[in-house]
């Protein structure tokens, strides 16, 4: 699909604030791509598609998980907000004709991250956290600077902040978030 077609379609399925966030992620991802020698169009496209499943109700997302054989055990039952990440690669393929495996990988780990992320995976993961429409939270200014300097250090910082935040709120932390955190912590220390 052409970028314009993707944007037009997303505009009809996402609420206005989510659509604005989506554009923010796409533009931020393409700016980061310029810094880290990643294809800018690919980064923009991944940014556009990352929350393509977020417009559906939790019930509808559950149905989509069943349709795509996504296992609903473990954290997904306790943290249904993670379902949209699992659905995104399938939906991007079916509804937005996205075939680029690197893009599908990036949107499929944009919330939890994963071990040994590619530069594009990291860019989408980070852009989602720092895009300009995000409200300022503690640590965000540091993360925004790092985003254009060091992808590994930036990913580590985000994961650290996220785990601290979820712990403070008493919320369930996905195993992948913890594993990703440990991976980037090790990378930082070695
Ligand atoms: Fe998301
Ligand atoms: Fe997002």
Coordinates of N, CA and C and ligand atoms in Angstrom, one line a residue:
X1 N 0.8 -1.2 0.0 CA 0.0 0.0 0.0 C 0.9 1.3 0.0
X2 N 0.4 2.3 -0.7 CA 1.1 3.6 -0.6 C 1.0 4.1 0.8
X3 N 2.0 5.0 1.1 CA 1.9 5.6 2.5 C 0.6 6.4 2.7
X4 N 0.2 7.1 1.6 CA -1.0 7.9 1.8 C -2.2 7.0 2.0
X5 N -2.3 5.9 1.4 CA -3.4 5.0 1.6 C -3.4 4.4 3.0
X6 N -2.2 4.1 3.5 CA -2.2 3.6 4.9 C -2.6 4.7 5.9
X7 N -2.2 5.9 5.6 CA -2.6 7.0 6.5 C -4.1 7.2 6.5
X8 N -4.7 7.2 5.2 CA -6.1 7.4 5.1 C -6.9 6.3 5.9
X9 N -6.4 5.1 5.7 CA -7.1 4.0 6.4 C -7.0 4.1 7.9
X10 N -5.8 4.4 8.4 CA -5.6 4.5 9.8 C -6.5 5.6 10.4
X11 N -6.6 6.6 9.7 CA -7.4 7.8 10.2 C -8.8 7.4 10.4
X12 N -9.3 6.4 9.7 CA -10.7 5.9 9.8 C -10.9 4.9 11.0
X13 N -9.8 4.2 11.4 CA -9.9 3.2 12.4 C -9.3 3.6 13.8
X14 N -8.6 4.7 13.8 CA -8.0 5.1 15.1 C -8.7 6.4 15.6
X15 N -8.8 6.5 16.9 CA -9.3 7.8 17.4 C -8.3 8.9 17.1
X16 N -8.8 10.2 17.0 CA -7.9 11.2 16.6 C -6.6 11.3 17.4
X17 N -6.6 11.1 18.7 CA -5.4 11.3 19.5 C -4.4 10.1 19.2
X18 N -5.0 8.9 18.9 CA -4.1 7.8 18.6 C -3.5 8.0 17.2
X19 N -4.3 8.6 16.3 CA -3.8 8.9 14.9 C -2.6 9.9 15.0
X20 N -2.8 10.9 15.8 CA -1.8 11.9 16.0 C -0.5 11.3 16.6
X21 N -0.7 10.4 17.5 CA 0.5 9.7 18.1 C 1.1 8.8 17.0
X22 N 0.3 8.2 16.2 CA 0.9 7.4 15.1 C 1.7 8.2 14.1
X23 N 1.2 9.4 13.8 CA 2.1 10.2 12.9 C 3.3 10.7 13.6
X24 N 3.2 11.0 14.9 CA 4.4 11.3 15.7 C 5.4 10.3 15.7
X25 N 5.0 9.0 15.8 CA 5.9 7.9 15.8 C 6.6 7.7 14.5
X26 N 5.8 7.9 13.4 CA 6.3 7.7 12.0 C 7.4 8.8 11.8
X27 N 7.1 10.0 12.1 CA 8.0 11.1 11.8 C 9.3 10.9 12.7
X28 N 9.1 10.6 14.0 CA 10.2 10.4 14.9 C 11.1 9.3 14.4
X29 N 10.4 8.2 14.0 CA 11.2 7.0 13.5 C 12.0 7.3 12.3
X30 N 11.4 8.1 11.4 CA 12.1 8.4 10.2 C 13.3 9.4 10.4
X31 N 13.2 10.3 11.4 CA 14.3 11.1 11.8 C 15.4 10.3 12.4
X32 N 15.0 9.4 13.3 CA 16.0 8.5 13.9 C 16.7 7.7 12.8
X33 N 16.0 7.2 11.8 CA 16.6 6.4 10.8 C 17.7 7.2 10.0
X34 N 17.5 8.5 9.9 CA 18.5 9.3 9.2 C 19.8 9.3 10.0
X35 N 19.7 9.3 11.3 CA 20.9 9.3 12.2 C 21.6 7.9 12.1
X36 N 20.8 6.8 12.1 CA 21.4 5.5 12.2 C 21.5 4.7 10.9
X37 N 21.4 5.4 9.8 CA 21.6 4.7 8.5 C 20.5 3.6 8.2
X38 N 19.3 3.9 8.6 CA 18.2 2.9 8.3 C 17.4 3.6 7.2
X39 N 16.7 2.8 6.4 CA 15.9 3.3 5.4 C 14.7 4.2 6.0
X40 N 14.7 5.4 5.6 CA 13.7 6.3 6.2 C 12.2 6.0 5.9
X41 N 12.0 5.5 4.7 CA 10.6 5.2 4.3 C 10.1 3.9 5.1
X42 N 11.0 3.0 5.3 CA 10.7 1.8 6.0 C 10.4 2.2 7.5
X43 N 11.2 3.1 8.0 CA 11.0 3.5 9.4 C 9.6 4.2 9.5
X44 N 9.3 5.1 8.6 CA 8.1 5.8 8.6 C 6.9 4.8 8.5
X45 N 7.0 3.9 7.6 CA 5.9 2.9 7.4 C 5.7 2.1 8.7
X46 N 6.8 1.6 9.3 CA 6.7 0.9 10.5 C 6.1 1.7 11.6
X47 N 6.4 3.0 11.7 CA 5.8 3.9 12.7 C 4.3 4.0 12.4
X48 N 3.9 4.1 11.2 CA 2.5 4.3 10.8 C 1.7 3.0 11.3
X49 N 2.3 1.8 11.0 CA 1.6 0.6 11.3 C 1.7 0.1 12.7
X50 N 2.5 0.6 13.5 CA 2.8 0.0 14.8 C 1.5 -0.2 15.7
X51 N 0.6 0.8 15.7 CA -0.6 0.7 16.5 C -1.8 0.4 15.7
X52 N -1.6 -0.3 14.5 CA -2.8 -0.5 13.6 C -3.9 -1.3 14.3
X53 N -3.6 -2.1 15.3 CA -4.6 -2.9 15.9 C -5.2 -2.2 17.2
X54 N -4.7 -1.0 17.5 CA -5.1 -0.4 18.7 C -6.5 0.2 18.7
X55 N -7.1 0.4 17.5 CA -8.4 1.0 17.4 C -9.5 0.0 17.7
X56 N -9.2 -1.3 17.8 CA -10.3 -2.3 18.1 C -10.5 -2.4 19.6
X57 N -11.7 -2.7 20.0 CA -12.0 -3.0 21.4 C -11.2 -4.2 21.9
X58 N -11.1 -4.3 23.2 CA -10.3 -5.5 23.7 C -11.0 -6.8 23.3
X59 N -12.3 -6.8 23.3 CA -13.0 -8.0 22.9 C -12.7 -8.4 21.4
X60 N -12.7 -7.4 20.6 CA -12.4 -7.6 19.1 C -10.9 -8.1 19.0
X61 N -10.1 -7.4 19.8 CA -8.6 -7.9 19.8 C -8.5 -9.3 20.2
X62 N -9.3 -9.7 21.2 CA -9.3 -11.1 21.7 C -9.7 -12.0 20.5
X63 N -10.7 -11.6 19.8 CA -11.2 -12.4 18.6 C -10.1 -12.5 17.6
X64 N -9.4 -11.4 17.4 CA -8.3 -11.4 16.4 C -7.2 -12.3 16.8
X65 N -6.9 -12.3 18.1 CA -5.9 -13.3 18.7 C -6.3 -14.7 18.3
X66 N -7.5 -15.0 18.5 CA -8.0 -16.4 18.2 C -7.8 -16.7 16.7
X67 N -8.2 -15.7 15.9 CA -8.1 -15.9 14.4 C -6.7 -16.1 14.0
X68 N -5.8 -15.4 14.6 CA -4.4 -15.6 14.2 C -3.6 -16.6 15.1
X69 N -4.3 -17.4 15.9 CA -3.7 -18.4 16.7 C -2.6 -17.8 17.7
X70 N -2.9 -16.6 18.2 CA -2.0 -16.0 19.2 C -2.4 -16.5 20.5
X71 N -1.4 -17.1 21.2 CA -1.7 -17.7 22.5 C -2.1 -16.7 23.5
X72 N -3.2 -16.8 24.2 CA -3.7 -15.8 25.1 C -3.4 -16.2 26.6
X73 N -2.4 -17.0 26.8 CA -2.1 -17.3 28.1 C -1.0 -16.4 28.7
X74 N -0.7 -16.5 30.0 CA 0.4 -15.7 30.6 C 0.0 -14.2 30.7
X75 N 1.0 -13.4 30.4 CA 0.8 -12.0 30.6 C -0.4 -11.4 29.8
X76 N -0.7 -12.0 28.6 CA -1.7 -11.4 27.8 C -3.1 -11.4 28.4
X77 N -3.3 -12.4 29.3 CA -4.6 -12.3 30.0 C -4.6 -11.2 31.1
X78 N -3.5 -11.0 31.7 CA -3.4 -10.0 32.8 C -3.2 -8.6 32.2
X79 N -2.5 -8.5 31.0 CA -2.2 -7.2 30.4 C -2.7 -7.2 29.0
X80 N -4.1 -7.1 28.9 CA -4.7 -7.1 27.5 C -4.2 -6.0 26.6
X81 N -3.6 -4.9 27.2 CA -3.1 -3.8 26.4 C -1.9 -4.3 25.5
X82 N -1.4 -5.5 25.8 CA -0.3 -6.0 25.0 C -0.7 -6.7 23.7
X83 N -2.1 -7.0 23.7 CA -2.6 -7.8 22.5 C -2.3 -7.1 21.2
X84 N -2.4 -5.8 21.2 CA -2.3 -5.0 19.9 C -0.9 -5.2 19.3
X85 N 0.1 -5.4 20.2 CA 1.4 -5.7 19.6 C 1.5 -7.0 18.9
X86 N 0.8 -8.0 19.5 CA 0.9 -9.4 18.9 C 0.1 -9.4 17.6
X87 N -1.0 -8.7 17.6 CA -1.9 -8.7 16.4 C -1.3 -7.9 15.3
X88 N -0.6 -6.8 15.6 CA -0.1 -5.9 14.6 C 0.5 -6.5 13.3
X89 N 1.5 -7.4 13.5 CA 2.1 -8.0 12.2 C 1.1 -8.7 11.3
X90 N 0.2 -9.4 11.9 CA -0.8 -10.1 11.1 C -1.8 -9.2 10.4
X91 N -2.2 -8.2 11.2 CA -3.2 -7.2 10.6 C -2.5 -6.3 9.6
X92 N -1.2 -6.0 9.8 CA -0.5 -5.2 8.8 C -0.4 -5.9 7.5
X93 N -0.2 -7.2 7.6 CA -0.1 -8.1 6.4 C -1.5 -8.1 5.7
X94 N -2.5 -8.5 6.5 CA -3.8 -8.7 5.9 C -4.5 -7.4 5.4
X95 N -4.5 -6.4 6.3 CA -5.3 -5.2 6.0 C -4.5 -4.1 5.3
X96 N -3.2 -4.1 5.4 CA -2.4 -3.0 4.9 C -1.3 -3.5 3.9
X97 N -1.4 -4.8 3.5 CA -0.6 -5.4 2.5 C 0.9 -5.3 2.8
X98 N 1.2 -5.3 4.0 CA 2.7 -5.1 4.4 C 3.4 -6.5 4.3
X99 N 4.4 -6.6 3.5 CA 5.1 -7.9 3.4 C 6.6 -7.8 3.9
X100 N 7.0 -6.6 4.2 CA 8.4 -6.4 4.7 C 8.6 -7.0 6.0
X101 N 9.5 -8.0 6.1 CA 9.6 -8.8 7.3 C 10.3 -7.9 8.4
X102 N 11.1 -7.0 8.0 CA 11.7 -6.1 9.1 C 10.7 -5.2 9.7
X103 N 9.8 -4.7 8.9 CA 8.7 -3.9 9.4 C 7.8 -4.7 10.3
X104 N 7.4 -5.9 9.9 CA 6.5 -6.7 10.7 C 7.2 -7.1 12.0
X105 N 8.5 -7.3 12.0 CA 9.2 -7.6 13.2 C 9.2 -6.4 14.1
X106 N 9.4 -5.2 13.6 CA 9.5 -4.0 14.5 C 8.1 -3.8 15.1
X107 N 7.1 -3.9 14.4 CA 5.8 -3.6 15.0 C 5.3 -4.7 15.9
X108 N 5.9 -5.9 15.8 CA 5.6 -7.0 16.6 C 6.3 -7.0 18.0
X109 N 7.2 -6.1 18.2 CA 7.9 -6.0 19.5 C 7.9 -4.6 20.0
X110 N 7.0 -3.7 19.5 CA 7.1 -2.3 19.8 C 6.8 -1.9 21.3
X111 N 6.1 -2.8 22.0 CA 5.8 -2.5 23.4 C 6.8 -3.1 24.4
X112 N 7.0 -4.4 24.1 CA 7.9 -5.2 25.1 C 9.4 -5.1 24.7
X113 N 9.7 -4.9 23.4 CA 11.0 -5.1 23.0 C 11.3 -6.5 22.8
X114 N 12.5 -6.9 22.4 CA 12.9 -8.3 22.4 C 14.4 -8.3 22.4
X115 N 14.9 -9.5 22.7 CA 16.4 -9.7 22.8 C 17.0 -9.4 21.4
X116 N 18.1 -8.7 21.4 CA 18.9 -8.4 20.1 C 18.0 -7.8 19.1
X117 N 17.4 -6.7 19.4 CA 16.6 -6.0 18.4 C 17.4 -5.5 17.3
X118 N 16.9 -5.5 16.1 CA 17.5 -4.8 14.9 C 17.5 -3.3 15.1
X119 N 18.3 -2.5 14.4 CA 18.1 -1.1 14.5 C 16.7 -0.6 14.2
X120 N 16.0 -1.2 13.2 CA 14.6 -0.8 13.0 C 13.7 -1.1 14.1
X121 N 13.9 -2.3 14.7 CA 13.1 -2.7 15.9 C 13.3 -1.6 17.0
X122 N 14.6 -1.3 17.2 CA 14.9 -0.3 18.3 C 14.3 1.0 18.0
X123 N 14.3 1.4 16.8 CA 13.9 2.8 16.4 C 12.3 2.9 16.7
X124 N 11.6 1.8 16.3 CA 10.1 1.9 16.5 C 9.8 1.8 18.0
X125 N 10.5 1.0 18.7 CA 10.3 0.8 20.1 C 10.6 2.2 20.8
X126 N 11.7 2.8 20.4 CA 12.0 4.1 21.1 C 11.1 5.2 20.6
X127 N 10.8 5.3 19.3 CA 10.0 6.4 18.8 C 8.6 6.4 19.4
X128 N 8.1 5.2 19.7 CA 6.8 5.1 20.4 C 6.8 5.7 21.7
X129 N 8.0 5.7 22.4 CA 8.1 6.2 23.8 C 8.4 7.7 23.8
X130 N 9.1 8.2 22.7 CA 9.5 9.6 22.8 C 8.8 10.6 21.9
X131 N 7.9 10.1 21.0 CA 7.3 11.0 20.0 C 6.8 12.3 20.6
X132 N 6.8 13.4 19.9 CA 6.5 14.7 20.5 C 5.2 14.9 21.2
X133 N 4.2 14.1 20.9 CA 2.9 14.2 21.5 C 2.8 13.6 22.9
X134 N 3.8 12.8 23.2 CA 3.8 12.1 24.5 C 3.9 13.2 25.6
X135 N 3.2 12.9 26.7 CA 3.3 13.9 27.8 C 4.7 13.6 28.5
X136 N 5.2 14.7 29.1 CA 6.5 14.6 29.7 C 6.4 13.8 31.0
X137 N 7.2 12.7 31.1 CA 7.3 11.9 32.3 C 8.7 11.9 32.8
X138 N 9.0 11.6 34.0 CA 10.3 11.6 34.5 C 11.3 10.8 33.6
X139 N 12.4 11.4 33.3 CA 13.4 10.6 32.5 C 13.2 10.8 31.0
X140 N 12.1 11.4 30.6 CA 11.9 11.4 29.1 C 12.9 12.3 28.4
X141 N 13.3 13.4 29.0 CA 14.2 14.3 28.4 C 15.6 13.6 28.1
X142 N 16.0 12.8 29.1 CA 17.3 12.1 28.9 C 17.1 11.0 27.8
X143 N 16.0 10.4 27.8 CA 15.7 9.3 26.8 C 15.6 10.0 25.4
X144 N 15.0 11.1 25.3 CA 14.9 11.8 23.9 C 16.3 12.1 23.4
X145 N 17.2 12.5 24.2 CA 18.5 12.9 23.8 C 19.3 11.6 23.3
X146 N 19.2 10.6 24.2 CA 19.9 9.3 23.8 C 19.4 8.7 22.5
X147 N 18.1 9.0 22.2 CA 17.5 8.4 21.0 C 18.2 8.7 19.8
X148 N 18.9 9.8 19.8 CA 19.6 10.3 18.6 C 21.2 10.1 18.8
X149 N 21.5 9.4 19.9 CA 23.0 9.2 20.1 C 23.3 7.7 20.2
X150 N 22.5 6.9 20.9 CA 22.9 5.5 21.2 C 21.7 4.7 21.4
X151 N 21.4 3.8 20.4 CA 20.1 3.0 20.4 C 20.1 2.1 21.6
X152 N 21.2 1.4 21.9 CA 21.3 0.4 22.9 C 21.1 1.1 24.3
X153 N 21.8 2.2 24.5 CA 21.7 2.9 25.8 C 20.3 3.4 26.0
X154 N 19.7 3.9 24.9 CA 18.3 4.5 24.9 C 17.3 3.4 25.3
X155 N 17.4 2.2 24.6 CA 16.5 1.1 24.8 C 16.6 0.7 26.3
X156 N 17.8 0.6 26.8 CA 18.0 0.2 28.2 C 17.3 1.2 29.1
X157 N 17.5 2.5 28.9 CA 16.9 3.5 29.7 C 15.4 3.4 29.7
X158 N 14.8 3.2 28.6 CA 13.3 3.0 28.5 C 12.8 1.8 29.3
X159 N 13.5 0.7 29.1 CA 13.1 -0.6 29.7 C 13.2 -0.4 31.3
X160 N 14.3 0.2 31.7 CA 14.5 0.5 33.1 C 13.4 1.4 33.7
X161 N 13.0 2.4 32.9 CA 12.0 3.3 33.4 C 10.6 2.6 33.4
X162 N 10.4 1.8 32.4 CA 9.1 1.1 32.3 C 9.0 0.1 33.4
X163 N 10.0 -0.7 33.7 CA 9.9 -1.7 34.7 C 9.7 -1.0 36.1
X164 N 10.4 0.1 36.3 CA 10.2 0.8 37.6 C 8.8 1.3 37.7
X165 N 8.3 1.9 36.6 CA 6.9 2.4 36.6 C 5.9 1.3 36.9
X166 N 6.0 0.2 36.2 CA 5.1 -0.9 36.3 C 5.1 -1.5 37.7
X167 N 6.4 -1.6 38.3 CA 6.5 -2.1 39.6 C 5.8 -1.1 40.6
X168 N 6.1 0.2 40.5 CA 5.4 1.1 41.4 C 3.9 1.0 41.3
X169 N 3.3 0.8 40.1 CA 1.9 0.7 40.0 C 1.4 -0.7 40.3
X170 N 2.2 -1.6 40.6 CA 1.8 -2.9 41.0 C 1.3 -3.7 39.8
X171 N 1.7 -3.3 38.6 CA 1.2 -4.0 37.4 C 2.1 -5.1 36.9
X172 N 1.5 -6.1 36.3 CA 2.2 -7.2 35.7 C 3.2 -6.8 34.7
X173 N 4.4 -7.4 34.8 CA 5.5 -7.1 33.8 C 5.7 -8.3 32.9
X174 N 5.6 -8.1 31.6 CA 5.7 -9.2 30.6 C 7.1 -9.7 30.7
X175 N 7.2 -11.1 30.6 CA 8.6 -11.7 30.6 C 9.5 -11.2 29.5
X176 N 8.9 -10.8 28.4 CA 9.8 -10.3 27.3 C 10.4 -9.0 27.7
X177 N 9.7 -8.2 28.4 CA 10.2 -6.9 28.8 C 11.4 -7.1 29.8
X178 N 11.2 -8.1 30.7 CA 12.3 -8.4 31.6 C 13.5 -8.9 30.9
X179 N 13.3 -9.8 30.0 CA 14.4 -10.4 29.3 C 15.1 -9.4 28.4
X180 N 14.3 -8.5 27.8 CA 14.9 -7.5 27.0 C 15.8 -6.5 27.8
X181 N 15.2 -6.2 29.0 CA 15.9 -5.3 29.9 C 17.2 -6.0 30.3
X182 N 17.2 -7.3 30.7 CA 18.4 -7.9 31.1 C 19.5 -8.0 30.0
X183 N 19.0 -8.2 28.8 CA 19.9 -8.3 27.6 C 20.6 -6.9 27.4
X184 N 19.8 -5.8 27.5 CA 20.5 -4.5 27.3 C 21.3 -4.0 28.5
X185 N 20.9 -4.5 29.6 CA 21.7 -4.2 30.8 C 23.1 -4.9 30.7
X186 N 23.1 -6.2 30.3 CA 24.3 -6.9 30.1 C 25.2 -6.2 29.0
X187 N 24.5 -5.8 28.0 CA 25.3 -5.2 26.9 C 25.9 -3.9 27.3
X188 N 25.2 -3.2 28.2 CA 25.7 -1.9 28.7 C 27.0 -2.2 29.6
X189 N 26.9 -3.2 30.4 CA 27.9 -3.5 31.4 C 29.2 -4.2 30.8
X190 N 29.0 -4.8 29.7 CA 30.1 -5.6 29.1 C 30.8 -4.9 28.0
Ligands
LIG1 FE1 1.4 0.3 20.8
LIG2 FE1 2.1 3.6 20.1

